[in-house]
Coordinates of C-alpha atoms and ligand atoms in Angstrom, one line a residue:
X30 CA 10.5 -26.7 -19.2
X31 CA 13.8 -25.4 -19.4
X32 CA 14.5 -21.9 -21.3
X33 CA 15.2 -23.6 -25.0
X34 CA 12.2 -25.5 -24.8
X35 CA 10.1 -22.4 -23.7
X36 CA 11.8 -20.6 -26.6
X37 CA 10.9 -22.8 -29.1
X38 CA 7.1 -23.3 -27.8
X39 CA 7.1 -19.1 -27.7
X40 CA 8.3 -19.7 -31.3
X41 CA 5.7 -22.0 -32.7
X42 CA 2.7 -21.0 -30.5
X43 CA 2.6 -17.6 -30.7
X44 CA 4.9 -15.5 -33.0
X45 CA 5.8 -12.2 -32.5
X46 CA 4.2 -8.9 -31.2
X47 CA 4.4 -5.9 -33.8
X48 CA 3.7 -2.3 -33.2
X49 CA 1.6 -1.2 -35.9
X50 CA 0.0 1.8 -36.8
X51 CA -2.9 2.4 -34.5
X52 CA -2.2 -0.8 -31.9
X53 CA -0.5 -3.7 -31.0
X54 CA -0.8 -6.6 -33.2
X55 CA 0.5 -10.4 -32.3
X56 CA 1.7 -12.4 -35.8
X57 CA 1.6 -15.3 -36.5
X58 CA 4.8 -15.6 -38.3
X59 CA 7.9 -15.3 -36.2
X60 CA 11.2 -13.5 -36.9
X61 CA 14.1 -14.4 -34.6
X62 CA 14.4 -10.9 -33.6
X63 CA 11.2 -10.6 -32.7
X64 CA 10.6 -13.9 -30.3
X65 CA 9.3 -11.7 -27.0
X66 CA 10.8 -13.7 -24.4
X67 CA 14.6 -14.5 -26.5
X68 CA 16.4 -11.5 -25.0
X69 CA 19.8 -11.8 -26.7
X70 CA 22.7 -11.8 -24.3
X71 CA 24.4 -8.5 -26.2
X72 CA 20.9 -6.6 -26.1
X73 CA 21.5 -7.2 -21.7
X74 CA 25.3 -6.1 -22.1
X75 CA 24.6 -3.2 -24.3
X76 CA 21.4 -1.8 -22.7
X77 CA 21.8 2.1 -21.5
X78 CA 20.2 4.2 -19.7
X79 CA 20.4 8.1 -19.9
X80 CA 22.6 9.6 -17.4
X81 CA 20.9 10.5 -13.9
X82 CA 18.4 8.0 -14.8
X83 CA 16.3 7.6 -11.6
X84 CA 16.3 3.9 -10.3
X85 CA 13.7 3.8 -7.6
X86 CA 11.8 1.6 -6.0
X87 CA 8.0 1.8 -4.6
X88 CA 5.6 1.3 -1.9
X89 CA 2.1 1.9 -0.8
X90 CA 0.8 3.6 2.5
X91 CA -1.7 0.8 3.4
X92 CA 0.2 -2.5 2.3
X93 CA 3.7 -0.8 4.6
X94 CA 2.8 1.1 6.9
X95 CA 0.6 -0.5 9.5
X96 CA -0.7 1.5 12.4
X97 CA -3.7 1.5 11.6
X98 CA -5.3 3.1 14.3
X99 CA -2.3 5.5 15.6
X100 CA -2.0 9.1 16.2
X101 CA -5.3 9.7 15.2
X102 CA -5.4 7.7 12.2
X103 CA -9.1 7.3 11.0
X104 CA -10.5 3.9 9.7
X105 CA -10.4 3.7 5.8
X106 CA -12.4 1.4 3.1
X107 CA -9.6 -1.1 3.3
X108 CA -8.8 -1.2 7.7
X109 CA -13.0 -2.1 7.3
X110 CA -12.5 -4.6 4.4
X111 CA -9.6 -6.6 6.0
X112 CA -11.2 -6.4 9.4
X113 CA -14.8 -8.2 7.7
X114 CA -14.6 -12.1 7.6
X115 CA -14.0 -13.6 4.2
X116 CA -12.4 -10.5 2.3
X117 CA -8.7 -11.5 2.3
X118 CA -6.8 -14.7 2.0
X119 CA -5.5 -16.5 5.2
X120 CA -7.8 -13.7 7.3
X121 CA -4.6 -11.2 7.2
X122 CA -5.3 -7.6 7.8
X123 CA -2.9 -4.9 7.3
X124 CA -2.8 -3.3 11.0
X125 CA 0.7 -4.2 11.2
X126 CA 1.7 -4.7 7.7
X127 CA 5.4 -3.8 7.8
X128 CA 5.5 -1.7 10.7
X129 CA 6.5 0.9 8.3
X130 CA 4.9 3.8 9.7
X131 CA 7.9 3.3 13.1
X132 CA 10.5 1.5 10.6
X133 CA 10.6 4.0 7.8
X134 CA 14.5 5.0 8.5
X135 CA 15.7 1.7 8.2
X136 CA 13.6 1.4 5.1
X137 CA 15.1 5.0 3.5
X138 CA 18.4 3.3 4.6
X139 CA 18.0 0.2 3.0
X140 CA 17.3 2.3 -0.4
X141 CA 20.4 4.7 0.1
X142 CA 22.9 1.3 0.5
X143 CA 21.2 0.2 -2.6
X144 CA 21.6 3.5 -4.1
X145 CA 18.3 4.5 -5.0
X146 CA 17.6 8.2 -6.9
X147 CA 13.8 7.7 -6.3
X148 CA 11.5 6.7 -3.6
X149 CA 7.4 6.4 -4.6
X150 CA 5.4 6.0 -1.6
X151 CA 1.5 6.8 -1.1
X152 CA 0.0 8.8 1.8
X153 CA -2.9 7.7 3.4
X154 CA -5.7 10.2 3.4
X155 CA -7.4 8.8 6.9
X156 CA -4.0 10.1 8.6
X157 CA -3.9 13.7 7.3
X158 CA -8.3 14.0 7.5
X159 CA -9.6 11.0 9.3
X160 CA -13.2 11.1 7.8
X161 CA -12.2 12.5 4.7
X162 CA -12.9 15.8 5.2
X163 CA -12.2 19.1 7.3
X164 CA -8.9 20.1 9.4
X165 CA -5.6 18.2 9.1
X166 CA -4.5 15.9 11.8
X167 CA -1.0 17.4 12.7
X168 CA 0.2 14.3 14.2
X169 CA -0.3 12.8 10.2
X170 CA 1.1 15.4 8.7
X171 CA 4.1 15.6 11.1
X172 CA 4.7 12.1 10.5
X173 CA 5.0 12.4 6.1
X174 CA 7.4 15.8 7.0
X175 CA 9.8 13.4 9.1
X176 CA 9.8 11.0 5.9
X177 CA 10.2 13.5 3.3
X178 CA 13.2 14.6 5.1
X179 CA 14.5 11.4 5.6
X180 CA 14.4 10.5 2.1
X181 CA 16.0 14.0 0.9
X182 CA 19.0 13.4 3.5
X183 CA 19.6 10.1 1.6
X184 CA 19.9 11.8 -1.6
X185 CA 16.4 10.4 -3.0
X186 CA 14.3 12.1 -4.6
X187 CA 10.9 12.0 -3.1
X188 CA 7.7 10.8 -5.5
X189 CA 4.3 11.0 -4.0
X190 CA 1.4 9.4 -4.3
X191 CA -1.8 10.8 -2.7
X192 CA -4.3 7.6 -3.0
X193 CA -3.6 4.3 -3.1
X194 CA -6.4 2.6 -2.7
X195 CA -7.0 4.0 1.1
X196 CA -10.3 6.0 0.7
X197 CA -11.5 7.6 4.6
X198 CA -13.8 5.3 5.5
X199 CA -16.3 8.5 6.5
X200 CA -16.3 8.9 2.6
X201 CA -17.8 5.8 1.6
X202 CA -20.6 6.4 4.1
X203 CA -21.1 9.5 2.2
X204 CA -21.3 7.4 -1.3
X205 CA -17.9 6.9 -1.9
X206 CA -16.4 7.5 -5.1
X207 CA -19.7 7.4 -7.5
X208 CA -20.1 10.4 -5.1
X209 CA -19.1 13.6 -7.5
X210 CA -18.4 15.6 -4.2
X211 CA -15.6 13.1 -3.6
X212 CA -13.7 15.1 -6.0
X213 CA -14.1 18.9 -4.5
X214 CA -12.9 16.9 -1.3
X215 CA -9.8 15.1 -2.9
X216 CA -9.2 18.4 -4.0
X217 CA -8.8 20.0 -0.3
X218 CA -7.0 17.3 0.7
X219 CA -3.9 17.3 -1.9
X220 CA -4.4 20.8 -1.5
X221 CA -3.4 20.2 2.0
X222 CA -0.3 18.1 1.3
X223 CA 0.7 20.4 -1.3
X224 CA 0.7 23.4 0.9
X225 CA 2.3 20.9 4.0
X226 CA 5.2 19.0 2.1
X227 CA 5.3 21.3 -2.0
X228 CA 8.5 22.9 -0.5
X229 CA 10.3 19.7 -0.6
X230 CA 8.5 17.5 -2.4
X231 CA 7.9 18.4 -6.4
X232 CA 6.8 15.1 -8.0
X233 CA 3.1 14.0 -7.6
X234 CA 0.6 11.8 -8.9
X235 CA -2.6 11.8 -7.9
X236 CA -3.8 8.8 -8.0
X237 CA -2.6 5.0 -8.4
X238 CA -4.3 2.5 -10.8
X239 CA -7.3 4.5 -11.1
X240 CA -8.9 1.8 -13.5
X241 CA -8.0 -0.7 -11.2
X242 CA -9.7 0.4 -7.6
X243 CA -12.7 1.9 -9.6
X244 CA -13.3 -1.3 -11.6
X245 CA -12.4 -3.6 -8.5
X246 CA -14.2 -1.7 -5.9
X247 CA -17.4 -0.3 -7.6
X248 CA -17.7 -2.3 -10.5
X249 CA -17.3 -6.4 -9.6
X250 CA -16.6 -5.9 -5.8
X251 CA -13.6 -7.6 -5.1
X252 CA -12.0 -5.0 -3.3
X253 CA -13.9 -2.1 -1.1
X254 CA -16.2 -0.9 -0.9
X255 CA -17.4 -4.1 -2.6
X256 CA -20.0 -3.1 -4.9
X257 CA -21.0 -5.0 -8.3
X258 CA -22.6 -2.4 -10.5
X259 CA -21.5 -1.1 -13.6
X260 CA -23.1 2.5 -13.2
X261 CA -21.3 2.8 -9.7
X262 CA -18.0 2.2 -11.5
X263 CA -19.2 4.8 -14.3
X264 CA -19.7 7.3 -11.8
X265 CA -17.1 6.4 -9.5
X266 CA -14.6 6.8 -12.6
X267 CA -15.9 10.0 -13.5
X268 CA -15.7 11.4 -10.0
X269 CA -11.9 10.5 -10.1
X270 CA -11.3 12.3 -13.8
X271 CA -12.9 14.9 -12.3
X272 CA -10.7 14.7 -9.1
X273 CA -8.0 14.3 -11.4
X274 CA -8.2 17.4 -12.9
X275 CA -9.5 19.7 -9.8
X276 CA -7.0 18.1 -7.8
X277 CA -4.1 19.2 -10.3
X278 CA -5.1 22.5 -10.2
X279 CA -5.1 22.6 -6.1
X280 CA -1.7 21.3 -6.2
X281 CA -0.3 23.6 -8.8
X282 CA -2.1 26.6 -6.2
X283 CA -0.3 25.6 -3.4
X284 CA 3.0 24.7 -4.6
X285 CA 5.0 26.5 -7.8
X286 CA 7.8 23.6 -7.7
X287 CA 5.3 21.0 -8.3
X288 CA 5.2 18.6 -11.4
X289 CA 1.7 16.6 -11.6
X290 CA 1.5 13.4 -13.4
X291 CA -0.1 9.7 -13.0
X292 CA 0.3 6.5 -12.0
X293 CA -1.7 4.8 -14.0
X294 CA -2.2 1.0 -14.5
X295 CA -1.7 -0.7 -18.1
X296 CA -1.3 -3.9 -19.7
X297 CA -0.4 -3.8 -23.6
X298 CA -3.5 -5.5 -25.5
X299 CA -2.9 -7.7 -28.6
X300 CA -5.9 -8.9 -30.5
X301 CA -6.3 -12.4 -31.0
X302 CA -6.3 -12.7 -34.5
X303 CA -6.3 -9.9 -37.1
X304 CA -9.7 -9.5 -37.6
X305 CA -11.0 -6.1 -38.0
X306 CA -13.7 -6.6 -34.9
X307 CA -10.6 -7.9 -32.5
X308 CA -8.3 -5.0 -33.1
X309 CA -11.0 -3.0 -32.6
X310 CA -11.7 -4.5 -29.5
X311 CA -8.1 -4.0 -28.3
X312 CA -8.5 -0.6 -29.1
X313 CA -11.3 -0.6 -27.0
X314 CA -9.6 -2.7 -23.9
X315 CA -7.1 0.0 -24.8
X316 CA -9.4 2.9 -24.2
X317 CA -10.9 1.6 -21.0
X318 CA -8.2 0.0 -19.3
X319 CA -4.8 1.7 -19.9
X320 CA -6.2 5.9 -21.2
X321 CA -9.5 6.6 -19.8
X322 CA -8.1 8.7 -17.0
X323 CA -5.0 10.2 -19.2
X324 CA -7.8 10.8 -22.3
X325 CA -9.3 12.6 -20.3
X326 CA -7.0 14.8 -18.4
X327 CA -5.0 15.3 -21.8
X328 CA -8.2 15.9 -24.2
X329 CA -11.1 16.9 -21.7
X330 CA -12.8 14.3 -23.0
X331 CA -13.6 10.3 -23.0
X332 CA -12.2 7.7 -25.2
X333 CA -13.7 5.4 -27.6
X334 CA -14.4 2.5 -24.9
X335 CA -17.6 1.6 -25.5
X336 CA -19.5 -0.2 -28.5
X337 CA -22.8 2.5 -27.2
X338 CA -22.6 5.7 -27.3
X339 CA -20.6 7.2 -24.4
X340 CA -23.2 6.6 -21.8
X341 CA -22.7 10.3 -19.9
X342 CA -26.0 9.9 -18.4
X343 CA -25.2 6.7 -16.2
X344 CA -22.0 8.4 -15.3
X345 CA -23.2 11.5 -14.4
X346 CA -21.7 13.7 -16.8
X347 CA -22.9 17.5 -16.4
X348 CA -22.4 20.3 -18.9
X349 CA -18.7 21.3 -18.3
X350 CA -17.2 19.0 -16.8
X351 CA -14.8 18.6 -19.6
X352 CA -12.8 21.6 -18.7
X353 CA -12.7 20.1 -15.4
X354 CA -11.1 17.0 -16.2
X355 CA -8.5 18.7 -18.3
X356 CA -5.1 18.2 -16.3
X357 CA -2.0 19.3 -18.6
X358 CA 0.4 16.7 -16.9
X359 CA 3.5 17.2 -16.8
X360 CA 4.8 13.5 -17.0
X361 CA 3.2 10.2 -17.7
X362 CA 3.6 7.3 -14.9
X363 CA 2.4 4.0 -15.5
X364 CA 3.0 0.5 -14.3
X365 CA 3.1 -2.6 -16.5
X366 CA 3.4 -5.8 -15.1
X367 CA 1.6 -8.4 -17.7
X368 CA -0.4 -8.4 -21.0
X369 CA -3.9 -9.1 -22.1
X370 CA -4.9 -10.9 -25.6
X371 CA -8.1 -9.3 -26.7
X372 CA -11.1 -10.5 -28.6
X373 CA -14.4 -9.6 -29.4
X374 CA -17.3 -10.6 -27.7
X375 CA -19.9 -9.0 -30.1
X376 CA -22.0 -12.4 -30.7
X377 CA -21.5 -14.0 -27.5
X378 CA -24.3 -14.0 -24.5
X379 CA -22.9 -12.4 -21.0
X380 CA -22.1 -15.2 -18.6
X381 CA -21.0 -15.2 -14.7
X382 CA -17.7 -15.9 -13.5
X383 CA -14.6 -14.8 -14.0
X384 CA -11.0 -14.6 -12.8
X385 CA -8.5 -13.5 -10.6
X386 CA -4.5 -12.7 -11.6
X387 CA -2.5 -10.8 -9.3
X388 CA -2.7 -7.9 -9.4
X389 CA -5.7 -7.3 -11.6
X390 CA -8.6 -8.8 -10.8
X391 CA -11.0 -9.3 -13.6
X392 CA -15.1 -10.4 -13.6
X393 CA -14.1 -11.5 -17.4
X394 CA -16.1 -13.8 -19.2
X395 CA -16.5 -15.7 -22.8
X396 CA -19.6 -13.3 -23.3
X397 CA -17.1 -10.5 -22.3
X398 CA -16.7 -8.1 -19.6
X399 CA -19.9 -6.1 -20.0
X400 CA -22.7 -4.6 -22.4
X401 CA -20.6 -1.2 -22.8
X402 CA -17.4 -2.3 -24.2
X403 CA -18.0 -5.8 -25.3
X404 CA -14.5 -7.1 -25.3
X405 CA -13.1 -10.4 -24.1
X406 CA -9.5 -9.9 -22.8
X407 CA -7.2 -12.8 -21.1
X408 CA -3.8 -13.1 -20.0
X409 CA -2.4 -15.5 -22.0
X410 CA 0.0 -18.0 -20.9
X411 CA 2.7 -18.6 -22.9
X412 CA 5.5 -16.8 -21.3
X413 CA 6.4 -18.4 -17.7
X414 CA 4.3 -17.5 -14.6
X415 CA 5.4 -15.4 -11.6
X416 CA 4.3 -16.9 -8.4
X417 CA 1.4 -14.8 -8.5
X418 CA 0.3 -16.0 -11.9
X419 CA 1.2 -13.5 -13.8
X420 CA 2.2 -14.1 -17.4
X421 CA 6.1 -13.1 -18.1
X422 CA 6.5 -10.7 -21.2
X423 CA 8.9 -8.5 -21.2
X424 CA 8.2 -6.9 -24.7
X425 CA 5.2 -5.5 -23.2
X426 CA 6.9 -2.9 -21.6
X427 CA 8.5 -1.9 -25.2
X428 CA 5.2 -1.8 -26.9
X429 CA 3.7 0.6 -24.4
X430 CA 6.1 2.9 -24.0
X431 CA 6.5 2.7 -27.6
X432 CA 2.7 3.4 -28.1
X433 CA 2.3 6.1 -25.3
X434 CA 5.5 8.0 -26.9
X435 CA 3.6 7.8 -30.4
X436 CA 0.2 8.7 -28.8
X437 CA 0.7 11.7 -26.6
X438 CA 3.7 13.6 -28.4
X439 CA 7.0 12.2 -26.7
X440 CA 6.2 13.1 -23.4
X441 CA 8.4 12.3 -20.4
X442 CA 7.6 9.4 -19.4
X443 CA 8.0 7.4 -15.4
X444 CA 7.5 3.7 -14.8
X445 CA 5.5 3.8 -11.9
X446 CA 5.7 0.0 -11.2
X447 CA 7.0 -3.4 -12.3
X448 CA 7.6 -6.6 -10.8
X449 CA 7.1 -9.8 -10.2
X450 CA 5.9 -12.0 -7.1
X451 CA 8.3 -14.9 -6.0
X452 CA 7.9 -16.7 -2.8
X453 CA 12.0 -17.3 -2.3
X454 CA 13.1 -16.8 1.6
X455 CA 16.0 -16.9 3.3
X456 CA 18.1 -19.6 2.8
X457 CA 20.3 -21.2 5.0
X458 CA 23.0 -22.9 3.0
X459 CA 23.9 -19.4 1.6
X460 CA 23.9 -17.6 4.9
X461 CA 20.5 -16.7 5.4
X462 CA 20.4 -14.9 1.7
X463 CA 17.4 -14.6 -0.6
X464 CA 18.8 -16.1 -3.7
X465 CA 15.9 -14.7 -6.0
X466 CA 17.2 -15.4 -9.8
X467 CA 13.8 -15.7 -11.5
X468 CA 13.5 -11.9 -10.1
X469 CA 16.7 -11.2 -11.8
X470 CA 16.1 -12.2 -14.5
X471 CA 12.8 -11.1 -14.7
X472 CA 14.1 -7.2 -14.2
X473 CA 17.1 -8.1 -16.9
X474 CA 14.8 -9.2 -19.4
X475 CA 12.1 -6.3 -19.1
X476 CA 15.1 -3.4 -18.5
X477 CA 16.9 -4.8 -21.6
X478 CA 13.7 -4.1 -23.5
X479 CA 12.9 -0.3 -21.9
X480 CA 16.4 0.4 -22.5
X481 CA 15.7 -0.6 -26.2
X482 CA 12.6 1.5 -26.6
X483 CA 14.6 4.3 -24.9
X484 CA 17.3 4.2 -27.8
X485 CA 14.3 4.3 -30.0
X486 CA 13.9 7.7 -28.8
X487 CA 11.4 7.6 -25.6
X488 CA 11.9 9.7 -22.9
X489 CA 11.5 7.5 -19.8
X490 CA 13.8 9.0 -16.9
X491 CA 12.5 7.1 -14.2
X492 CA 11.9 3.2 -13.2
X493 CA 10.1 2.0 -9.9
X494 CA 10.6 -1.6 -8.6
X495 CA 7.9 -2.7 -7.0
X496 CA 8.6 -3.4 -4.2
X497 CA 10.7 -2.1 -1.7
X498 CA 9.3 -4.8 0.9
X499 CA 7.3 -7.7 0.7
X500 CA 4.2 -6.3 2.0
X501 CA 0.2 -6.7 2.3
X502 CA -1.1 -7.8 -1.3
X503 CA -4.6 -6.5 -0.9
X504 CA -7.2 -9.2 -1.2
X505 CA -4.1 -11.9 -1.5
X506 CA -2.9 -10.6 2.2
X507 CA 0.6 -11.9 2.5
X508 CA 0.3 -14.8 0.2
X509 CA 2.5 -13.2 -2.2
X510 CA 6.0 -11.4 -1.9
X511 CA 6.9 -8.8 -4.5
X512 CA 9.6 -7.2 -2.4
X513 CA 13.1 -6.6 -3.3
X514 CA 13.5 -7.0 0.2
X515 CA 12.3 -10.2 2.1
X516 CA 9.9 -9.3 5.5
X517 CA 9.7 -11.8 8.0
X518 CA 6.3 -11.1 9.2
X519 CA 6.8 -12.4 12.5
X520 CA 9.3 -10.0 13.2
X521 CA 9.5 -7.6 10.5
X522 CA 13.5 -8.5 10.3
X523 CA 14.2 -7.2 6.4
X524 CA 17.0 -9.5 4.4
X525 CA 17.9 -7.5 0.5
X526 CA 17.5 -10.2 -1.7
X527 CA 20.0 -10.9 -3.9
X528 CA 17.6 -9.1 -6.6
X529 CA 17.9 -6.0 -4.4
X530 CA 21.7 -6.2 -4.3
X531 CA 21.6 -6.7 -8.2
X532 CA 19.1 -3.9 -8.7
X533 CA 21.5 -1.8 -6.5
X534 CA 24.3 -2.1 -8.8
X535 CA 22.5 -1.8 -11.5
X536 CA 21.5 1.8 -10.0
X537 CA 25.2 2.5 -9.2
X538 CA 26.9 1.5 -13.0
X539 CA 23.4 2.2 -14.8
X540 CA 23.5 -0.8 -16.7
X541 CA 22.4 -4.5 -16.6
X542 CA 25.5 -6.1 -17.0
X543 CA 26.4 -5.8 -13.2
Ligands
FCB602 C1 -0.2 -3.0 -8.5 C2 -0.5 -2.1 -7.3 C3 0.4 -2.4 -6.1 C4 0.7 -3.8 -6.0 C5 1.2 -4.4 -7.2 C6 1.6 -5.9 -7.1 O1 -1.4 -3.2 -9.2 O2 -0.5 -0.8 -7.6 O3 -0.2 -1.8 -5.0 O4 -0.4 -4.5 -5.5 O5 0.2 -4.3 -8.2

């Protein structure tokens, strides 16, 4: 189908996405201005960006960094996962990954040619306390100092992540995350980093995708530690609002330059029709999926997720804990890569199955998702698909910031993440180049519309590409390549892609039109 023809079937299938009071809405009528995907030519030309807008780009410790077992490294949930037969596609583990952990310098270098402001990179707990717990390993902590610098000496701001997705393996056997100690020991540790690194580095987020590893890991077990109960991922969430907010305050202790905020995962949710039970249950995909961790770090207390009453019990709720989820951030990160269409699934009898897209991984079925929030939610396939199978919309991004502007009183606002997986590799007639245009356009498209919302008055100041590298896609292993720059696995040679080089100028002139 060629871009007319998708227009028009965008036109007549689905309509338009409005903003309306209270959540998103999709229409059935169309206006012209209003056809998601039709990103007028002028809206690319005439997108701006604040000055000193931070164009960065981000990784993750585990899916870069290999060396899994180095300078007293310990084993953490995912080294055990990817080593256990059957967990990740093709059998790929991450003990090499990129080699990142002895390439990082040409990695910062490949950033400063592309003239990035803004580096997000995770640190992996198992380096700094291999069993979660206790003494820091110098040798870890030695090796983060080295980058830090590195990345200040190119000019780059430094944004850190303390978990992604990398729990000490010696903390699962101690319950994991449904574990409420988990969070006192989250605690020491960023403690730790903040007291090691808070002289240089003053942007933090705690945690990335909370939702995601909590839902994926506890609740339907396709990542580690591979549970499938909803009470684990209950208490597993609330151990991590409650690590949220302790952890906040440890970091705040040890350093006075630093800024907290999140990294949270979110997908805009429309509800299928405009019933009163299907916005209701995009309010409630809403409340689970994009602000149960920022609810309750903002508010002290949950969000509307559930069609019972918040079950505090099965999560392990105690007297008080609502002052210690409280986190006054002092930004809002999140990531949007896709949408979901929302229904509910009031009448309907839970089912088994479910799906798998990218990078959310969902035990979704027509009964819905569980007894708690009763919701059905799909990603909808109208817009084109990424390689990974991920539905193309860049209006989403719009609508979220939009909404979170609205929400939470204009704060400042990062985008944590976006991208898009395409398998394009070197190519030979061009010279070995990675002439990548669906991620071109893919970034044009989406930028054109956060440039709009910023004009509409939101105060985003930052945007991560994800990804740096192609790199270890979790349970996909290296079936998918979200990288700006194209890793040959066999020997980690890195190629820019020509989206790289595009997102590089784009960084220079801070415009789209480049
Ligand atoms: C996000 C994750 C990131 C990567 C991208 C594709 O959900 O934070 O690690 O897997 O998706």
């Amino acid at each position: 189908m060629n871009r007319r023809e998708f227009l028009n079937r965008s036109v007549a299938a689905a309509g338009s996405a409005l903003l309306v009071k209270g959540g998103l809405r999709a229409t059935a009528q169309s206006r012209s201005a209003e056809v998601p995907r039709s990103i007028p030519a002028g809206e690319i030309t005439g997108a701006r960006f604040p000055e000193g807008f931070l164009w960065g780009m981000a990784t993750a410790a585990y899916q870069v960094e290999g060396a899994w077992n180095e300078d007293g490294k310990g084993e953490s949930i995912w080294d055990r996962f990817a080593h256990t037969t059957g967990k990740i596609k093709g059998a790929a583990t991450a003990d090499v990954a990129c080699d990142q952990y002895h390439r990082y310098r040409d990695d910062i270098a490949i950033l400063e040619r592309l003239h990035q402001k803004s580096y997000r990179f995770s640190i992996s707990w198992p380096r700094i306390q291999p069993s979660g717990t206790g003494a820091p390993n110098a040798k870890g902590l030695d090796h983060y100092s080295r980058l830090v610098d590195a990345v200040l000496e190119a000019g780059i701001r430094p944004f850190c992540t303390l978990y992604h997705w990398d729990l000490p393996q010696g903390l699962e056997e101690r319950g994991g995350w449904p574990n409420r100690d988990l969070a006192g020991y989250f605690a020491d540790y960023a403690g730790i980093l903040a007291k090691h690194l808070g002289d240089r580095i003053t942007v933090w987020a705690p945690f990335n995708m909370p939702w995601s590893f909590t839902w994926m890991g506890y609740g339907v077990g396709a990542f580690p530690p591979g549970r499938s109960s909803y009470v684990d991922f209950l208490k597993a969430a609330h151990t991590v609002n409650l690590a949220q907010g302790e952890s906040f305050r440890a970091i705040k202790a040890a350093s006075a330059k630093a800024t907290v905020g999140s990294a949270y995962g979110m997908a805009p949710a429309y509800p299928k029709t405009d019933s009163d039970a299907d916005r209701a249950a995009a309010e409630r995909y809403h409340a689970m999926n994009n602000v149960y961790f920022l609810e309750t770090a903002i508010h002290g207390r949950y969000p509307k997720a559930f069609v019972v009453p918040t079950p505090y019990e099965a999560m392990g709720f105690r007297p008080g804990d609502e002052k210690l989820m409280l986190a006054a951030l002092d930004w809002i990160g999140f990531h949007y890569y896709t949408r979901r269409i929302v229904s509910d699934a009031g009448g309907a009898a839970l089912a088994g199955g479910g799906a798998s897209f990218g990078t959310e991984i969902e035990e979704d079925t027509s009964g819905g998702r569980d007894p708690y929030t009763r919701f059905h939610a799909v990603m909808p396939t109208e817009g084109p698909l990424t390689d990974a199978g991920l539905e193309i919309w860049p209006r989403g991004i719009y609508d979220l910031v939009t909404r979170i502007s609205r929400d939470y009183n204009n704060p400042i606002i990062e985008i944590t993440e976006s991208g898009c997986s395409y398998l394009d590799g070197p190519y030979e007639k061009e010279n070995g180049a990675v002439p990548d245009a669906r991620r071109i356009e893919f970034f044009r498209a989406e930028l054109a519309e956060l440039a709009r919302a910023i004009s509409d008055g939101a105060k985003v100041r930052a945007f991560h590409a994800w990804s740096l590298l192609d790199n270890f896609e979790w349970a996909d292993g290296y079936s998918q390549r979200y990288g700006l720059t194209y890793v040959d696995f066999r020997d980690e040679k890195r190629t820019v892609k020509n989206s790289g080089l595009w997102y590089g100028r784009v960084a220079e002139a801070n415009r789209l039109d480049v």
